[in-house]
Amino acid sequence: MPPPPLRSLNPLPPLYRYARIGAVSYLNSKPLIETLSKNMDGNGFLSTDLPSRLADQLGRGEIDIGLIPVVESFKNPKFRVISNSAIVCRGPVWSVRLFFRSEPQFVKRVAMDEGSRTSVALSQVLLYEHLHKRPEQIPLRMDEDPRDADADAVLVIGDRAMHPEKLSQEFRLNWDLGEQWYYLTGLPFVFAAWVARQSDWISSEIAEVLDRSRLEGIAAIPRIVERCSMNYGLSKEDCKNYLTNYIHYELDGEASRGLALFRKRCHDLGLIDYTST
């Protein structure tokens, strides 16, 4: 069944007429932004960047709405989730992995991919829950080879985590962090959500545009696969499998419960101070 007709944005007050929107630049965001510019109908500008950079841009007011790591929405009392569209996994995620050079219980230092702060926080939560450890953290630059990191374990996210076989000679095993979270909690994990800096951007019209774009983007996954699979070193079958079976795009009740539990676990570990909703 096709998505319902979208109401025009023309009735919006002047504040909404031009929205600066930022989205993550990974493969998993493609269905959320495939038709977003069209649906904004000239009322917005869409840019893409790394998730951690988007959170900083939103905090500085350089963008109005961002598809940002959810842990950032916990930290800033001015941030609000404004849509039911998000990047979610309900088990293995494939594109977020913690690689171990030795058995996990011996880890003392972890190199953390600087691309996503949510994945960094999730790594800390899982290491503590599974092993009762809080290893030292060092940064892993986006342009740095994980094999060169001076660490016992390395967090790798995004498209370069989707080929674990390339790191198998250097690392003994790896955790798929979505799978580990589901094993621990039985709940989905939310990696990124549409967040606004000002309450003025919380409106049913904006949410409708974002949610309509999600529905259209999911329907367009075959087209996205044709265009993107080769760019990410994936077969068309693997690319489609990732976008349809590993990644989900709705922040429903179960995903919201997973998000609330992650917030609590982050607070319990002292990773965030801000806990109100």
PDB file of C-alpha atoms in Angstrom:
ATOM      1  CA  MET A   1       0.000   0.000   0.000  1.00  0.00           C
ATOM      2  CA  PRO A   2       1.510   3.412  -0.951  1.00  0.00           C
ATOM      3  CA  PRO A   3       2.114   6.036   1.769  1.00  0.00           C
ATOM      4  CA  PRO A   4      -0.802   8.434   2.379  1.00  0.00           C
ATOM      5  CA  PRO A   5      -0.737  11.773   0.568  1.00  0.00           C
ATOM      6  CA  LEU A   6       1.509  14.368   2.182  1.00  0.00           C
ATOM      7  CA  ARG A   7       0.001  17.674   3.238  1.00  0.00           C
ATOM      8  CA  SER A   8       1.679  20.744   1.784  1.00  0.00           C
ATOM      9  CA  LEU A   9       4.207  22.583   3.922  1.00  0.00           C
ATOM     10  CA  ASN A  10       2.891  25.927   2.677  1.00  0.00           C
ATOM     11  CA  PRO A  11       0.634  26.530   5.724  1.00  0.00           C
ATOM     12  CA  LEU A  12       3.641  26.419   8.057  1.00  0.00           C
ATOM     13  CA  PRO A  13       4.555  29.664   9.804  1.00  0.00           C
ATOM     14  CA  PRO A  14       7.667  31.488   8.490  1.00  0.00           C
ATOM     15  CA  LEU A  15       9.960  29.854  11.071  1.00  0.00           C
ATOM     16  CA  TYR A  16       9.495  26.488   9.359  1.00  0.00           C
ATOM     17  CA  ARG A  17       9.910  27.713   5.808  1.00  0.00           C
ATOM     18  CA  TYR A  18      13.607  26.874   5.674  1.00  0.00           C
ATOM     19  CA  ALA A  19      15.063  24.087   7.810  1.00  0.00           C
ATOM     20  CA  ARG A  20      18.753  23.212   7.876  1.00  0.00           C
ATOM     21  CA  ILE A  21      18.787  19.425   8.199  1.00  0.00           C
ATOM     22  CA  GLY A  22      21.827  17.223   8.767  1.00  0.00           C
ATOM     23  CA  ALA A  23      21.920  13.447   8.339  1.00  0.00           C
ATOM     24  CA  VAL A  24      24.557  10.784   8.852  1.00  0.00           C
ATOM     25  CA  SER A  25      26.490   9.840   5.750  1.00  0.00           C
ATOM     26  CA  TYR A  26      26.417   6.050   6.194  1.00  0.00           C
ATOM     27  CA  LEU A  27      24.621   3.476   4.082  1.00  0.00           C
ATOM     28  CA  ASN A  28      22.082   2.807   6.842  1.00  0.00           C
ATOM     29  CA  SER A  29      20.716   6.371   6.634  1.00  0.00           C
ATOM     30  CA  LYS A  30      19.891   6.218   2.921  1.00  0.00           C
ATOM     31  CA  PRO A  31      16.232   5.114   3.281  1.00  0.00           C
ATOM     32  CA  LEU A  32      15.545   7.992   5.701  1.00  0.00           C
ATOM     33  CA  ILE A  33      16.878  10.677   3.364  1.00  0.00           C
ATOM     34  CA  GLU A  34      16.289   9.246  -0.126  1.00  0.00           C
ATOM     35  CA  THR A  35      13.238  11.461  -0.772  1.00  0.00           C
ATOM     36  CA  LEU A  36      13.612  13.986   2.061  1.00  0.00           C
ATOM     37  CA  SER A  37      14.742  16.915  -0.101  1.00  0.00           C
ATOM     38  CA  LYS A  38      11.789  16.359  -2.417  1.00  0.00           C
ATOM     39  CA  ASN A  39       9.372  16.223   0.484  1.00  0.00           C
ATOM     40  CA  MET A  40      10.737  19.449   1.951  1.00  0.00           C
ATOM     41  CA  ASP A  41       9.568  21.040  -1.317  1.00  0.00           C
ATOM     42  CA  GLY A  42      12.136  23.810  -1.226  1.00  0.00           C
ATOM     43  CA  ASN A  43      11.628  24.460   2.499  1.00  0.00           C
ATOM     44  CA  GLY A  44      14.911  23.000   3.658  1.00  0.00           C
ATOM     45  CA  PHE A  45      18.550  22.195   2.943  1.00  0.00           C
ATOM     46  CA  LEU A  46      19.949  18.701   3.561  1.00  0.00           C
ATOM     47  CA  SER A  47      23.630  18.025   4.272  1.00  0.00           C
ATOM     48  CA  THR A  48      25.431  14.862   5.381  1.00  0.00           C
ATOM     49  CA  ASP A  49      28.339  14.313   7.747  1.00  0.00           C
ATOM     50  CA  LEU A  50      29.642  11.980  10.443  1.00  0.00           C
ATOM     51  CA  PRO A  51      27.175  11.472  13.297  1.00  0.00           C
ATOM     52  CA  SER A  52      29.465  12.972  15.957  1.00  0.00           C
ATOM     53  CA  ARG A  53      30.012  16.097  13.859  1.00  0.00           C
ATOM     54  CA  LEU A  54      26.271  16.496  13.302  1.00  0.00           C
ATOM     55  CA  ALA A  55      25.668  16.492  17.047  1.00  0.00           C
ATOM     56  CA  ASP A  56      28.198  19.287  17.470  1.00  0.00           C
ATOM     57  CA  GLN A  57      26.640  21.257  14.607  1.00  0.00           C
ATOM     58  CA  LEU A  58      23.206  20.913  16.185  1.00  0.00           C
ATOM     59  CA  GLY A  59      24.533  22.053  19.537  1.00  0.00           C
ATOM     60  CA  ARG A  60      26.115  25.142  17.956  1.00  0.00           C
ATOM     61  CA  GLY A  61      22.923  25.969  16.061  1.00  0.00           C
ATOM     62  CA  GLU A  62      24.513  25.390  12.641  1.00  0.00           C
ATOM     63  CA  ILE A  63      21.700  22.987  11.756  1.00  0.00           C
ATOM     64  CA  ASP A  64      18.101  22.956  13.005  1.00  0.00           C
ATOM     65  CA  ILE A  65      17.365  19.222  12.830  1.00  0.00           C
ATOM     66  CA  GLY A  66      19.844  16.375  12.842  1.00  0.00           C
ATOM     67  CA  LEU A  67      19.855  12.611  12.517  1.00  0.00           C
ATOM     68  CA  ILE A  68      22.292  12.309  15.414  1.00  0.00           C
ATOM     69  CA  PRO A  69      23.586   9.677  17.857  1.00  0.00           C
ATOM     70  CA  VAL A  70      20.916   9.154  20.500  1.00  0.00           C
ATOM     71  CA  VAL A  71      23.398   9.492  23.351  1.00  0.00           C
ATOM     72  CA  GLU A  72      23.730  13.159  22.380  1.00  0.00           C
ATOM     73  CA  SER A  73      20.002  13.678  22.931  1.00  0.00           C
ATOM     74  CA  PHE A  74      20.512  12.471  26.513  1.00  0.00           C
ATOM     75  CA  LYS A  75      23.196  15.058  27.229  1.00  0.00           C
ATOM     76  CA  ASN A  76      21.567  18.286  26.101  1.00  0.00           C
ATOM     77  CA  PRO A  77      18.313  19.447  27.736  1.00  0.00           C
ATOM     78  CA  LYS A  78      17.535  21.524  24.638  1.00  0.00           C
ATOM     79  CA  PHE A  79      17.518  18.458  22.360  1.00  0.00           C
ATOM     80  CA  ARG A  80      14.229  16.688  21.577  1.00  0.00           C
ATOM     81  CA  VAL A  81      13.464  13.651  19.429  1.00  0.00           C
ATOM     82  CA  ILE A  82      10.877  14.918  16.940  1.00  0.00           C
ATOM     83  CA  SER A  83       9.996  11.925  14.758  1.00  0.00           C
ATOM     84  CA  ASN A  84       9.188   8.219  14.874  1.00  0.00           C
ATOM     85  CA  SER A  85      11.846   7.656  12.217  1.00  0.00           C
ATOM     86  CA  ALA A  86      15.207   6.410  13.470  1.00  0.00           C
ATOM     87  CA  ILE A  87      18.045   3.952  12.845  1.00  0.00           C
ATOM     88  CA  VAL A  88      17.270   0.833  14.885  1.00  0.00           C
ATOM     89  CA  CYS A  89      18.402  -2.773  15.100  1.00  0.00           C
ATOM     90  CA  ARG A  90      16.411  -5.641  16.593  1.00  0.00           C
ATOM     91  CA  GLY A  91      19.295  -8.039  17.012  1.00  0.00           C
ATOM     92  CA  PRO A  92      22.559  -8.075  15.024  1.00  0.00           C
ATOM     93  CA  VAL A  93      23.374  -4.754  13.353  1.00  0.00           C
ATOM     94  CA  TRP A  94      26.397  -5.914  11.267  1.00  0.00           C
ATOM     95  CA  SER A  95      27.919  -2.426  10.963  1.00  0.00           C
ATOM     96  CA  VAL A  96      28.980  -1.825  14.599  1.00  0.00           C
ATOM     97  CA  ARG A  97      31.606  -4.208  15.965  1.00  0.00           C
ATOM     98  CA  LEU A  98      34.063  -4.459  18.817  1.00  0.00           C
ATOM     99  CA  PHE A  99      37.138  -6.424  17.732  1.00  0.00           C
ATOM    100  CA  PHE A 100      39.315  -8.187  20.323  1.00  0.00           C
ATOM    101  CA  ARG A 101      42.974  -9.143  19.959  1.00  0.00           C
ATOM    102  CA  SER A 102      42.650 -11.554  22.898  1.00  0.00           C
ATOM    103  CA  GLU A 103      39.876 -12.835  25.118  1.00  0.00           C
ATOM    104  CA  PRO A 104      37.558  -9.982  26.228  1.00  0.00           C
ATOM    105  CA  GLN A 105      38.304 -10.463  29.934  1.00  0.00           C
ATOM    106  CA  PHE A 106      41.913  -9.389  29.328  1.00  0.00           C
ATOM    107  CA  VAL A 107      41.078  -6.071  27.674  1.00  0.00           C
ATOM    108  CA  LYS A 108      42.718  -3.050  29.300  1.00  0.00           C
ATOM    109  CA  ARG A 109      42.580  -0.478  26.497  1.00  0.00           C
ATOM    110  CA  VAL A 110      39.992   0.079  23.753  1.00  0.00           C
ATOM    111  CA  ALA A 111      40.412   2.249  20.659  1.00  0.00           C
ATOM    112  CA  MET A 112      37.047   3.890  20.002  1.00  0.00           C
ATOM    113  CA  ASP A 113      35.997   4.875  16.487  1.00  0.00           C
ATOM    114  CA  GLU A 114      35.371   8.620  16.663  1.00  0.00           C
ATOM    115  CA  GLY A 115      32.512   8.474  14.164  1.00  0.00           C
ATOM    116  CA  SER A 116      29.630   7.718  16.581  1.00  0.00           C
ATOM    117  CA  ARG A 117      29.353   8.564  20.257  1.00  0.00           C
ATOM    118  CA  THR A 118      26.357   6.257  20.721  1.00  0.00           C
ATOM    119  CA  SER A 119      28.448   3.252  19.697  1.00  0.00           C
ATOM    120  CA  VAL A 120      31.211   4.346  22.077  1.00  0.00           C
ATOM    121  CA  ALA A 121      28.723   4.545  24.947  1.00  0.00           C
ATOM    122  CA  LEU A 122      27.169   1.207  23.979  1.00  0.00           C
ATOM    123  CA  SER A 123      30.629  -0.403  24.013  1.00  0.00           C
ATOM    124  CA  GLN A 124      31.208   0.887  27.535  1.00  0.00           C
ATOM    125  CA  VAL A 125      27.825  -0.354  28.720  1.00  0.00           C
ATOM    126  CA  LEU A 126      28.328  -3.825  27.240  1.00  0.00           C
ATOM    127  CA  LEU A 127      31.889  -4.225  28.526  1.00  0.00           C
ATOM    128  CA  TYR A 128      30.709  -3.329  32.001  1.00  0.00           C
ATOM    129  CA  GLU A 129      27.581  -5.494  31.906  1.00  0.00           C
ATOM    130  CA  HIS A 130      29.342  -8.551  30.480  1.00  0.00           C
ATOM    131  CA  LEU A 131      32.780  -8.253  32.068  1.00  0.00           C
ATOM    132  CA  HIS A 132      32.442  -5.701  34.895  1.00  0.00           C
ATOM    133  CA  LYS A 133      35.290  -3.782  33.273  1.00  0.00           C
ATOM    134  CA  ARG A 134      35.801  -0.136  32.296  1.00  0.00           C
ATOM    135  CA  PRO A 135      38.927  -0.223  30.114  1.00  0.00           C
ATOM    136  CA  GLU A 136      40.963   2.832  29.200  1.00  0.00           C
ATOM    137  CA  GLN A 137      39.770   4.534  26.003  1.00  0.00           C
ATOM    138  CA  ILE A 138      41.834   6.024  23.199  1.00  0.00           C
ATOM    139  CA  PRO A 139      40.495   7.525  19.954  1.00  0.00           C
ATOM    140  CA  LEU A 140      40.519   5.716  16.611  1.00  0.00           C
ATOM    141  CA  ARG A 141      40.528   8.247  13.782  1.00  0.00           C
ATOM    142  CA  MET A 142      38.260   7.642  10.828  1.00  0.00           C
ATOM    143  CA  ASP A 143      41.306   7.437   8.555  1.00  0.00           C
ATOM    144  CA  GLU A 144      43.261   5.120  10.853  1.00  0.00           C
ATOM    145  CA  ASP A 145      43.608   1.423  10.129  1.00  0.00           C
ATOM    146  CA  PRO A 146      42.121  -0.482  13.124  1.00  0.00           C
ATOM    147  CA  ARG A 147      45.049  -2.894  12.937  1.00  0.00           C
ATOM    148  CA  ASP A 148      47.453  -0.047  13.781  1.00  0.00           C
ATOM    149  CA  ALA A 149      45.679   0.925  17.006  1.00  0.00           C
ATOM    150  CA  ASP A 150      47.726   0.423  20.189  1.00  0.00           C
ATOM    151  CA  ALA A 151      44.848  -1.255  22.004  1.00  0.00           C
ATOM    152  CA  ASP A 152      43.568  -4.655  23.094  1.00  0.00           C
ATOM    153  CA  ALA A 153      40.202  -4.051  21.407  1.00  0.00           C
ATOM    154  CA  VAL A 154      38.964  -1.727  18.699  1.00  0.00           C
ATOM    155  CA  LEU A 155      35.473  -0.357  18.088  1.00  0.00           C
ATOM    156  CA  VAL A 156      34.750  -0.062  14.367  1.00  0.00           C
ATOM    157  CA  ILE A 157      31.520   1.388  13.034  1.00  0.00           C
ATOM    158  CA  GLY A 158      29.790   2.128   9.782  1.00  0.00           C
ATOM    159  CA  ASP A 159      30.652   0.767   6.416  1.00  0.00           C
ATOM    160  CA  ARG A 160      34.179  -0.374   7.272  1.00  0.00           C
ATOM    161  CA  ALA A 161      32.798  -2.668  10.006  1.00  0.00           C
ATOM    162  CA  MET A 162      30.801  -4.625   7.440  1.00  0.00           C
ATOM    163  CA  HIS A 163      33.819  -6.661   6.299  1.00  0.00           C
ATOM    164  CA  PRO A 164      35.064  -8.314   9.514  1.00  0.00           C
ATOM    165  CA  GLU A 165      36.889 -10.952   7.503  1.00  0.00           C
ATOM    166  CA  LYS A 166      39.470  -8.304   6.538  1.00  0.00           C
ATOM    167  CA  LEU A 167      40.492  -8.029  10.194  1.00  0.00           C
ATOM    168  CA  SER A 168      40.301 -11.708  11.133  1.00  0.00           C
ATOM    169  CA  GLN A 169      44.063 -12.288  11.071  1.00  0.00           C
ATOM    170  CA  GLU A 170      44.726  -9.456  13.518  1.00  0.00           C
ATOM    171  CA  PHE A 171      41.769  -9.923  15.854  1.00  0.00           C
ATOM    172  CA  ARG A 172      40.698 -13.127  17.557  1.00  0.00           C
ATOM    173  CA  LEU A 173      36.953 -12.410  17.753  1.00  0.00           C
ATOM    174  CA  ASN A 174      34.407  -9.626  17.508  1.00  0.00           C
ATOM    175  CA  TRP A 175      31.139  -8.623  19.092  1.00  0.00           C
ATOM    176  CA  ASP A 176      28.274  -7.387  16.971  1.00  0.00           C
ATOM    177  CA  LEU A 177      27.062  -4.746  19.425  1.00  0.00           C
ATOM    178  CA  GLY A 178      23.435  -4.888  18.329  1.00  0.00           C
ATOM    179  CA  GLU A 179      23.422  -8.620  18.943  1.00  0.00           C
ATOM    180  CA  GLN A 180      25.128  -8.210  22.321  1.00  0.00           C
ATOM    181  CA  TRP A 181      22.585  -5.574  23.426  1.00  0.00           C
ATOM    182  CA  TYR A 182      19.669  -7.787  22.391  1.00  0.00           C
ATOM    183  CA  TYR A 183      21.229 -10.755  24.188  1.00  0.00           C
ATOM    184  CA  LEU A 184      21.541  -8.608  27.313  1.00  0.00           C
ATOM    185  CA  THR A 185      18.123  -6.885  27.262  1.00  0.00           C
ATOM    186  CA  GLY A 186      15.803  -8.560  24.746  1.00  0.00           C
ATOM    187  CA  LEU A 187      15.071  -5.086  23.331  1.00  0.00           C
ATOM    188  CA  PRO A 188      15.907  -3.229  20.121  1.00  0.00           C
ATOM    189  CA  PHE A 189      18.738  -0.724  20.094  1.00  0.00           C
ATOM    190  CA  VAL A 190      18.348   2.793  18.706  1.00  0.00           C
ATOM    191  CA  PHE A 191      21.529   4.260  17.230  1.00  0.00           C
ATOM    192  CA  ALA A 192      20.320   7.562  15.798  1.00  0.00           C
ATOM    193  CA  ALA A 193      17.132   9.621  15.749  1.00  0.00           C
ATOM    194  CA  TRP A 194      15.856  12.884  14.295  1.00  0.00           C
ATOM    195  CA  VAL A 195      16.534  15.515  16.950  1.00  0.00           C
ATOM    196  CA  ALA A 196      15.822  19.260  17.043  1.00  0.00           C
ATOM    197  CA  ARG A 197      17.645  21.855  19.106  1.00  0.00           C
ATOM    198  CA  GLN A 198      14.703  24.165  19.666  1.00  0.00           C
ATOM    199  CA  SER A 199      11.178  23.283  20.715  1.00  0.00           C
ATOM    200  CA  ASP A 200       9.943  25.505  17.864  1.00  0.00           C
ATOM    201  CA  TRP A 201      10.922  22.749  15.436  1.00  0.00           C
ATOM    202  CA  ILE A 202       8.695  20.183  17.166  1.00  0.00           C
ATOM    203  CA  SER A 203       5.601  20.076  14.964  1.00  0.00           C
ATOM    204  CA  SER A 204       3.305  17.525  13.400  1.00  0.00           C
ATOM    205  CA  GLU A 205       4.146  18.937   9.953  1.00  0.00           C
ATOM    206  CA  ILE A 206       7.886  18.397  10.347  1.00  0.00           C
ATOM    207  CA  ALA A 207       7.330  14.916  11.824  1.00  0.00           C
ATOM    208  CA  GLU A 208       5.049  14.083   8.903  1.00  0.00           C
ATOM    209  CA  VAL A 209       7.710  15.037   6.377  1.00  0.00           C
ATOM    210  CA  LEU A 210      10.340  12.915   8.130  1.00  0.00           C
ATOM    211  CA  ASP A 211       8.015   9.936   8.538  1.00  0.00           C
ATOM    212  CA  ARG A 212       6.717  10.171   4.978  1.00  0.00           C
ATOM    213  CA  SER A 213      10.324  10.186   3.764  1.00  0.00           C
ATOM    214  CA  ARG A 214      10.971   7.040   5.818  1.00  0.00           C
ATOM    215  CA  LEU A 215       8.056   5.181   4.211  1.00  0.00           C
ATOM    216  CA  GLU A 216       9.069   6.270   0.725  1.00  0.00           C
ATOM    217  CA  GLY A 217      12.718   5.453   1.417  1.00  0.00           C
ATOM    218  CA  ILE A 218      11.902   1.929   2.559  1.00  0.00           C
ATOM    219  CA  ALA A 219       9.903   1.437  -0.633  1.00  0.00           C
ATOM    220  CA  ALA A 220      12.926   2.736  -2.573  1.00  0.00           C
ATOM    221  CA  ILE A 221      15.422   0.269  -1.069  1.00  0.00           C
ATOM    222  CA  PRO A 222      15.723  -1.708  -4.352  1.00  0.00           C
ATOM    223  CA  ARG A 223      16.765   1.521  -6.088  1.00  0.00           C
ATOM    224  CA  ILE A 224      19.189   2.377  -3.274  1.00  0.00           C
ATOM    225  CA  VAL A 225      20.725  -1.098  -3.538  1.00  0.00           C
ATOM    226  CA  GLU A 226      21.256  -0.724  -7.290  1.00  0.00           C
ATOM    227  CA  ARG A 227      22.957   2.636  -6.799  1.00  0.00           C
ATOM    228  CA  CYS A 228      24.981   2.031  -3.627  1.00  0.00           C
ATOM    229  CA  SER A 229      25.947  -1.629  -3.234  1.00  0.00           C
ATOM    230  CA  MET A 230      29.126  -1.426  -5.308  1.00  0.00           C
ATOM    231  CA  ASN A 231      30.246   1.764  -3.544  1.00  0.00           C
ATOM    232  CA  TYR A 232      30.267  -0.063  -0.222  1.00  0.00           C
ATOM    233  CA  GLY A 233      31.899  -3.244  -1.470  1.00  0.00           C
ATOM    234  CA  LEU A 234      28.712  -5.257  -1.016  1.00  0.00           C
ATOM    235  CA  SER A 235      26.852  -7.588  -3.278  1.00  0.00           C
ATOM    236  CA  LYS A 236      23.343  -6.444  -4.119  1.00  0.00           C
ATOM    237  CA  GLU A 237      21.979  -9.310  -2.040  1.00  0.00           C
ATOM    238  CA  ASP A 238      24.048  -8.336   1.018  1.00  0.00           C
ATOM    239  CA  CYS A 239      23.199  -4.670   0.635  1.00  0.00           C
ATOM    240  CA  LYS A 240      19.485  -5.410   0.455  1.00  0.00           C
ATOM    241  CA  ASN A 241      19.760  -7.798   3.393  1.00  0.00           C
ATOM    242  CA  TYR A 242      21.462  -5.117   5.479  1.00  0.00           C
ATOM    243  CA  LEU A 243      18.879  -2.430   4.719  1.00  0.00           C
ATOM    244  CA  THR A 244      15.856  -4.676   5.198  1.00  0.00           C
ATOM    245  CA  ASN A 245      16.789  -7.259   7.843  1.00  0.00           C
ATOM    246  CA  TYR A 246      19.547  -5.712   9.948  1.00  0.00           C
ATOM    247  CA  ILE A 247      18.430  -2.079  10.011  1.00  0.00           C
ATOM    248  CA  HIS A 248      14.919  -0.961  10.921  1.00  0.00           C
ATOM    249  CA  TYR A 249      13.625   2.568  10.752  1.00  0.00           C
ATOM    250  CA  GLU A 250      10.706   2.998  13.146  1.00  0.00           C
ATOM    251  CA  LEU A 251      10.956   4.236  16.720  1.00  0.00           C
ATOM    252  CA  ASP A 252       8.020   2.178  17.941  1.00  0.00           C
ATOM    253  CA  GLY A 253       7.059   1.302  21.526  1.00  0.00           C
ATOM    254  CA  GLU A 254       9.538  -1.558  21.877  1.00  0.00           C
ATOM    255  CA  ALA A 255      12.385   0.523  20.440  1.00  0.00           C
ATOM    256  CA  SER A 256      11.425   3.387  22.768  1.00  0.00           C
ATOM    257  CA  ARG A 257      11.732   1.023  25.733  1.00  0.00           C
ATOM    258  CA  GLY A 258      15.174  -0.002  24.520  1.00  0.00           C
ATOM    259  CA  LEU A 259      16.119   3.658  24.185  1.00  0.00           C
ATOM    260  CA  ALA A 260      14.927   4.432  27.729  1.00  0.00           C
ATOM    261  CA  LEU A 261      16.897   1.482  29.120  1.00  0.00           C
ATOM    262  CA  PHE A 262      20.040   2.601  27.296  1.00  0.00           C
ATOM    263  CA  ARG A 263      19.609   6.072  28.778  1.00  0.00           C
ATOM    264  CA  LYS A 264      19.398   4.525  32.263  1.00  0.00           C
ATOM    265  CA  ARG A 265      22.464   2.331  31.714  1.00  0.00           C
ATOM    266  CA  CYS A 266      24.442   5.349  30.479  1.00  0.00           C
ATOM    267  CA  HIS A 267      23.376   7.333  33.530  1.00  0.00           C
ATOM    268  CA  ASP A 268      24.217   4.495  35.905  1.00  0.00           C
ATOM    269  CA  LEU A 269      27.768   4.391  34.498  1.00  0.00           C
ATOM    270  CA  GLY A 270      28.155   8.150  34.753  1.00  0.00           C
ATOM    271  CA  LEU A 271      28.337   8.598  30.999  1.00  0.00           C
ATOM    272  CA  ILE A 272      25.602  11.233  31.050  1.00  0.00           C
ATOM    273  CA  ASP A 273      24.260  13.644  33.630  1.00  0.00           C
ATOM    274  CA  TYR A 274      21.024  14.694  31.965  1.00  0.00           C
ATOM    275  CA  THR A 275      18.259  12.108  32.476  1.00  0.00           C
ATOM    276  CA  SER A 276      14.899  13.875  32.155  1.00  0.00           C
ATOM    277  CA  THR A 277      12.773  13.156  29.107  1.00  0.00           C
TER     278      THR A 277
END
